[in-house]
């Protein structure tokens, strides 16, 4: 169903959490465009990244509500065994380079301070897989991790997001019980916006 004329496009500002944000040109970061499940699968197949754990945001309301309209790509969002959010940064000044060390010490996550008000369900309720189906967290996991990525993030996907996946796979091989998702932050054609709304949304991105 098309949103009506009173539909409000949320103003979104994209922050690339990088220790060297001036390298955006080097990393091939581009303006976003509307994507589809097919275009995402094609991209991931070319990058030789499995698509089984990929999630997309189900609609524009979900895109706004997950992080209050401010999104970080690439980034990692951690939840403990109870499904409560755990912050990997010790201070606001730290960048996403600290994700590598946090994953290497992932066994300690259930001893870290958590936020019981920020639960994993907030993400799962606003996302779906590439078959457009709802996804649930599996029981009895040590931790749950959402790795954010987007086609427009260029080489940052390979250097950050996809590299973190490899570390999570290694953690599972070493005895951890991790469920992880590749949470895509591209704008989706399946949101069923009008052409005008798509254009307004794309124009509001600041990179």
mmCIF file of C-alpha atoms in Angstrom:
data_model
loop_
_atom_site.group_PDB
_atom_site.id
_atom_site.type_symbol
_atom_site.label_atom_id
_atom_site.label_comp_id
_atom_site.label_asym_id
_atom_site.label_seq_id
_atom_site.Cartn_x
_atom_site.Cartn_y
_atom_site.Cartn_z
ATOM 1 C CA UNK A 1 0.000 0.000 0.000
ATOM 2 C CA UNK A 2 1.340 3.408 -0.966
ATOM 3 C CA UNK A 3 1.837 5.883 1.894
ATOM 4 C CA UNK A 4 -0.620 8.758 1.718
ATOM 5 C CA UNK A 5 0.250 12.395 1.105
ATOM 6 C CA UNK A 6 0.662 13.094 4.806
ATOM 7 C CA UNK A 7 3.459 10.533 4.944
ATOM 8 C CA UNK A 8 6.551 12.109 6.508
ATOM 9 C CA UNK A 9 10.009 11.193 5.254
ATOM 10 C CA UNK A 10 12.397 10.982 8.205
ATOM 11 C CA UNK A 11 15.552 13.051 8.020
ATOM 12 C CA UNK A 12 18.479 10.667 8.202
ATOM 13 C CA UNK A 13 22.161 11.404 8.627
ATOM 14 C CA UNK A 14 24.615 8.660 7.832
ATOM 15 C CA UNK A 15 27.706 8.457 9.999
ATOM 16 C CA UNK A 16 30.542 6.270 8.790
ATOM 17 C CA UNK A 17 32.234 5.413 12.059
ATOM 18 C CA UNK A 18 35.791 5.319 10.866
ATOM 19 C CA UNK A 19 39.019 6.484 12.438
ATOM 20 C CA UNK A 20 39.796 8.268 9.159
ATOM 21 C CA UNK A 21 36.534 9.626 7.731
ATOM 22 C CA UNK A 22 38.509 11.687 5.195
ATOM 23 C CA UNK A 23 39.199 8.456 3.305
ATOM 24 C CA UNK A 24 35.623 8.149 2.004
ATOM 25 C CA UNK A 25 36.802 8.687 -1.562
ATOM 26 C CA UNK A 26 39.511 6.055 -1.182
ATOM 27 C CA UNK A 27 36.992 3.506 0.081
ATOM 28 C CA UNK A 28 34.610 4.113 -2.812
ATOM 29 C CA UNK A 29 31.719 5.313 -0.673
ATOM 30 C CA UNK A 30 28.840 6.530 -2.834
ATOM 31 C CA UNK A 31 25.439 8.122 -2.532
ATOM 32 C CA UNK A 32 22.791 5.499 -1.718
ATOM 33 C CA UNK A 33 20.216 4.304 -4.218
ATOM 34 C CA UNK A 34 17.156 2.124 -3.957
ATOM 35 C CA UNK A 35 18.047 -1.561 -3.807
ATOM 36 C CA UNK A 36 16.217 -4.883 -3.983
ATOM 37 C CA UNK A 37 16.783 -8.340 -2.530
ATOM 38 C CA UNK A 38 18.021 -9.416 -5.961
ATOM 39 C CA UNK A 39 20.591 -6.612 -6.198
ATOM 40 C CA UNK A 40 21.836 -7.378 -2.688
ATOM 41 C CA UNK A 41 22.195 -11.098 -3.390
ATOM 42 C CA UNK A 42 24.020 -10.350 -6.632
ATOM 43 C CA UNK A 43 26.431 -8.047 -4.782
ATOM 44 C CA UNK A 44 27.091 -10.578 -2.019
ATOM 45 C CA UNK A 45 27.608 -13.435 -4.463
ATOM 46 C CA UNK A 46 30.238 -11.353 -6.265
ATOM 47 C CA UNK A 47 31.928 -10.701 -2.910
ATOM 48 C CA UNK A 48 31.638 -14.427 -2.034
ATOM 49 C CA UNK A 49 29.687 -13.641 1.118
ATOM 50 C CA UNK A 50 26.981 -16.150 2.217
ATOM 51 C CA UNK A 51 23.457 -14.732 2.139
ATOM 52 C CA UNK A 52 21.796 -17.016 4.706
ATOM 53 C CA UNK A 53 22.153 -14.580 7.601
ATOM 54 C CA UNK A 54 21.346 -11.374 5.717
ATOM 55 C CA UNK A 55 18.539 -9.162 6.996
ATOM 56 C CA UNK A 56 16.964 -6.099 5.433
ATOM 57 C CA UNK A 57 14.923 -3.427 7.195
ATOM 58 C CA UNK A 58 11.274 -4.162 6.453
ATOM 59 C CA UNK A 59 9.979 -0.619 5.911
ATOM 60 C CA UNK A 60 10.734 3.065 6.380
ATOM 61 C CA UNK A 61 9.280 3.126 9.901
ATOM 62 C CA UNK A 62 11.663 0.340 10.863
ATOM 63 C CA UNK A 63 14.508 2.237 9.234
ATOM 64 C CA UNK A 64 13.773 5.163 11.527
ATOM 65 C CA UNK A 65 13.007 3.291 14.735
ATOM 66 C CA UNK A 66 16.013 0.965 14.932
ATOM 67 C CA UNK A 67 18.482 3.722 15.764
ATOM 68 C CA UNK A 68 16.296 6.794 16.089
ATOM 69 C CA UNK A 69 17.089 7.876 12.539
ATOM 70 C CA UNK A 70 20.896 7.848 12.952
ATOM 71 C CA UNK A 71 22.696 4.927 11.339
ATOM 72 C CA UNK A 72 26.274 3.729 11.443
ATOM 73 C CA UNK A 73 27.735 1.745 8.549
ATOM 74 C CA UNK A 74 29.680 -0.401 8.999
ATOM 75 C CA UNK A 75 29.113 -1.124 12.661
ATOM 76 C CA UNK A 76 28.500 -3.998 15.052
ATOM 77 C CA UNK A 77 25.613 -4.246 17.506
ATOM 78 C CA UNK A 78 26.093 -6.764 20.313
ATOM 79 C CA UNK A 79 23.553 -8.469 22.569
ATOM 80 C CA UNK A 80 24.308 -10.844 25.435
ATOM 81 C CA UNK A 81 22.721 -14.243 26.074
ATOM 82 C CA UNK A 82 19.660 -12.505 27.540
ATOM 83 C CA UNK A 83 19.205 -10.473 24.365
ATOM 84 C CA UNK A 84 20.261 -7.237 26.089
ATOM 85 C CA UNK A 85 22.396 -4.651 24.316
ATOM 86 C CA UNK A 86 26.098 -4.456 25.184
ATOM 87 C CA UNK A 87 28.126 -1.435 24.047
ATOM 88 C CA UNK A 88 31.576 -2.298 22.685
ATOM 89 C CA UNK A 89 32.898 1.263 22.911
ATOM 90 C CA UNK A 90 34.247 2.454 26.243
ATOM 91 C CA UNK A 91 33.810 6.098 25.249
ATOM 92 C CA UNK A 92 32.017 8.111 22.577
ATOM 93 C CA UNK A 93 35.374 8.998 21.025
ATOM 94 C CA UNK A 94 36.211 5.405 20.136
ATOM 95 C CA UNK A 95 35.604 4.269 16.556
ATOM 96 C CA UNK A 96 34.572 0.970 15.041
ATOM 97 C CA UNK A 97 38.157 -0.241 14.889
ATOM 98 C CA UNK A 98 37.496 -1.448 18.449
ATOM 99 C CA UNK A 99 35.046 -4.047 17.135
ATOM 100 C CA UNK A 100 37.955 -6.317 16.214
ATOM 101 C CA UNK A 101 39.255 -6.474 19.785
ATOM 102 C CA UNK A 102 35.760 -6.819 21.239
ATOM 103 C CA UNK A 103 35.053 -9.870 19.074
ATOM 104 C CA UNK A 104 38.376 -11.430 20.037
ATOM 105 C CA UNK A 105 37.316 -11.124 23.702
ATOM 106 C CA UNK A 106 33.704 -12.100 23.033
ATOM 107 C CA UNK A 107 33.715 -14.782 25.733
ATOM 108 C CA UNK A 108 33.457 -12.012 28.334
ATOM 109 C CA UNK A 109 30.338 -10.394 26.850
ATOM 110 C CA UNK A 110 27.977 -11.846 29.461
ATOM 111 C CA UNK A 111 30.085 -10.231 32.181
ATOM 112 C CA UNK A 112 29.850 -6.794 30.544
ATOM 113 C CA UNK A 113 27.330 -4.089 31.538
ATOM 114 C CA UNK A 114 24.157 -4.329 29.455
ATOM 115 C CA UNK A 115 21.108 -2.208 28.717
ATOM 116 C CA UNK A 116 17.918 -4.183 29.515
ATOM 117 C CA UNK A 117 15.833 -1.451 27.852
ATOM 118 C CA UNK A 118 17.440 -2.146 24.467
ATOM 119 C CA UNK A 119 16.519 -5.700 23.484
ATOM 120 C CA UNK A 120 17.308 -7.742 20.407
ATOM 121 C CA UNK A 121 13.617 -7.812 19.529
ATOM 122 C CA UNK A 122 13.797 -4.145 18.510
ATOM 123 C CA UNK A 123 15.957 -5.185 15.572
ATOM 124 C CA UNK A 124 14.216 -8.450 14.757
ATOM 125 C CA UNK A 125 10.745 -6.898 14.745
ATOM 126 C CA UNK A 126 11.850 -4.337 12.171
ATOM 127 C CA UNK A 127 13.724 -6.643 9.814
ATOM 128 C CA UNK A 128 13.199 -9.670 7.585
ATOM 129 C CA UNK A 129 15.413 -12.008 5.599
ATOM 130 C CA UNK A 130 15.982 -11.962 1.847
ATOM 131 C CA UNK A 131 12.970 -14.226 1.406
ATOM 132 C CA UNK A 132 10.972 -11.432 3.083
ATOM 133 C CA UNK A 133 10.272 -13.666 6.099
ATOM 134 C CA UNK A 134 10.466 -12.795 9.783
ATOM 135 C CA UNK A 135 13.467 -14.096 11.707
ATOM 136 C CA UNK A 136 13.743 -15.105 15.354
ATOM 137 C CA UNK A 137 16.724 -15.332 17.667
ATOM 138 C CA UNK A 138 17.777 -18.896 18.349
ATOM 139 C CA UNK A 139 17.678 -20.131 21.936
ATOM 140 C CA UNK A 140 20.711 -20.811 24.136
ATOM 141 C CA UNK A 141 23.200 -18.633 22.324
ATOM 142 C CA UNK A 142 26.119 -16.999 24.134
ATOM 143 C CA UNK A 143 25.700 -13.814 22.161
ATOM 144 C CA UNK A 144 23.898 -12.251 19.212
ATOM 145 C CA UNK A 145 25.616 -9.868 16.819
ATOM 146 C CA UNK A 146 24.277 -7.623 14.063
ATOM 147 C CA UNK A 147 26.866 -6.439 11.544
ATOM 148 C CA UNK A 148 25.623 -3.431 9.586
ATOM 149 C CA UNK A 149 26.631 -2.978 5.958
ATOM 150 C CA UNK A 150 25.429 -1.309 2.778
ATOM 151 C CA UNK A 151 26.326 -1.454 -0.893
ATOM 152 C CA UNK A 152 27.139 2.248 -0.855
ATOM 153 C CA UNK A 153 29.780 1.692 1.865
ATOM 154 C CA UNK A 154 32.250 0.501 -0.761
ATOM 155 C CA UNK A 155 35.447 -1.167 0.428
ATOM 156 C CA UNK A 156 34.487 -0.603 4.061
ATOM 157 C CA UNK A 157 32.299 -3.698 3.759
ATOM 158 C CA UNK A 158 35.308 -5.873 2.970
ATOM 159 C CA UNK A 159 37.714 -4.216 5.415
ATOM 160 C CA UNK A 160 35.255 -4.032 8.312
ATOM 161 C CA UNK A 161 31.857 -5.758 8.074
ATOM 162 C CA UNK A 162 32.900 -8.887 6.180
ATOM 163 C CA UNK A 163 36.127 -9.159 8.172
ATOM 164 C CA UNK A 164 34.104 -9.149 11.403
ATOM 165 C CA UNK A 165 32.036 -12.047 10.052
ATOM 166 C CA UNK A 166 35.199 -14.083 9.645
ATOM 167 C CA UNK A 167 36.109 -13.388 13.274
ATOM 168 C CA UNK A 168 32.651 -14.449 14.435
ATOM 169 C CA UNK A 169 32.965 -17.681 12.459
ATOM 170 C CA UNK A 170 36.306 -18.291 14.139
ATOM 171 C CA UNK A 171 34.701 -17.668 17.542
ATOM 172 C CA UNK A 172 32.095 -20.347 16.785
ATOM 173 C CA UNK A 173 34.823 -22.756 15.744
ATOM 174 C CA UNK A 174 36.604 -22.142 19.049
ATOM 175 C CA UNK A 175 33.537 -23.100 21.084
ATOM 176 C CA UNK A 176 31.492 -19.922 21.339
ATOM 177 C CA UNK A 177 27.821 -20.157 20.422
ATOM 178 C CA UNK A 178 27.229 -17.016 18.364
ATOM 179 C CA UNK A 179 24.265 -16.144 16.194
ATOM 180 C CA UNK A 180 25.079 -13.287 13.858
ATOM 181 C CA UNK A 181 23.229 -11.362 11.190
ATOM 182 C CA UNK A 182 24.361 -9.156 8.321
ATOM 183 C CA UNK A 183 21.980 -6.226 8.726
ATOM 184 C CA UNK A 184 21.702 -4.281 5.493
ATOM 185 C CA UNK A 185 21.103 -0.528 5.644
ATOM 186 C CA UNK A 186 20.400 0.076 1.965
ATOM 187 C CA UNK A 187 17.114 1.749 1.039
ATOM 188 C CA UNK A 188 14.696 -0.863 -0.291
ATOM 189 C CA UNK A 189 12.353 -0.839 -3.278
ATOM 190 C CA UNK A 190 10.116 -3.202 -1.293
ATOM 191 C CA UNK A 191 9.172 -0.294 0.990
ATOM 192 C CA UNK A 192 6.664 0.612 -1.707
ATOM 193 C CA UNK A 193 7.322 4.332 -1.676
ATOM 194 C CA UNK A 194 6.239 6.646 -4.450
ATOM 195 C CA UNK A 195 8.927 7.961 -6.805
ATOM 196 C CA UNK A 196 8.671 11.357 -5.129
ATOM 197 C CA UNK A 197 9.159 9.850 -1.670
ATOM 198 C CA UNK A 198 12.149 7.823 -2.861
ATOM 199 C CA UNK A 199 13.728 10.959 -4.310
ATOM 200 C CA UNK A 200 13.097 12.966 -1.134
ATOM 201 C CA UNK A 201 14.574 10.217 1.013
ATOM 202 C CA UNK A 202 17.688 9.848 -1.118
ATOM 203 C CA UNK A 203 18.220 13.621 -1.130
ATOM 204 C CA UNK A 204 18.166 13.712 2.673
ATOM 205 C CA UNK A 205 21.183 11.461 3.002
ATOM 206 C CA UNK A 206 24.327 13.325 4.006
ATOM 207 C CA UNK A 207 27.578 11.458 3.362
#
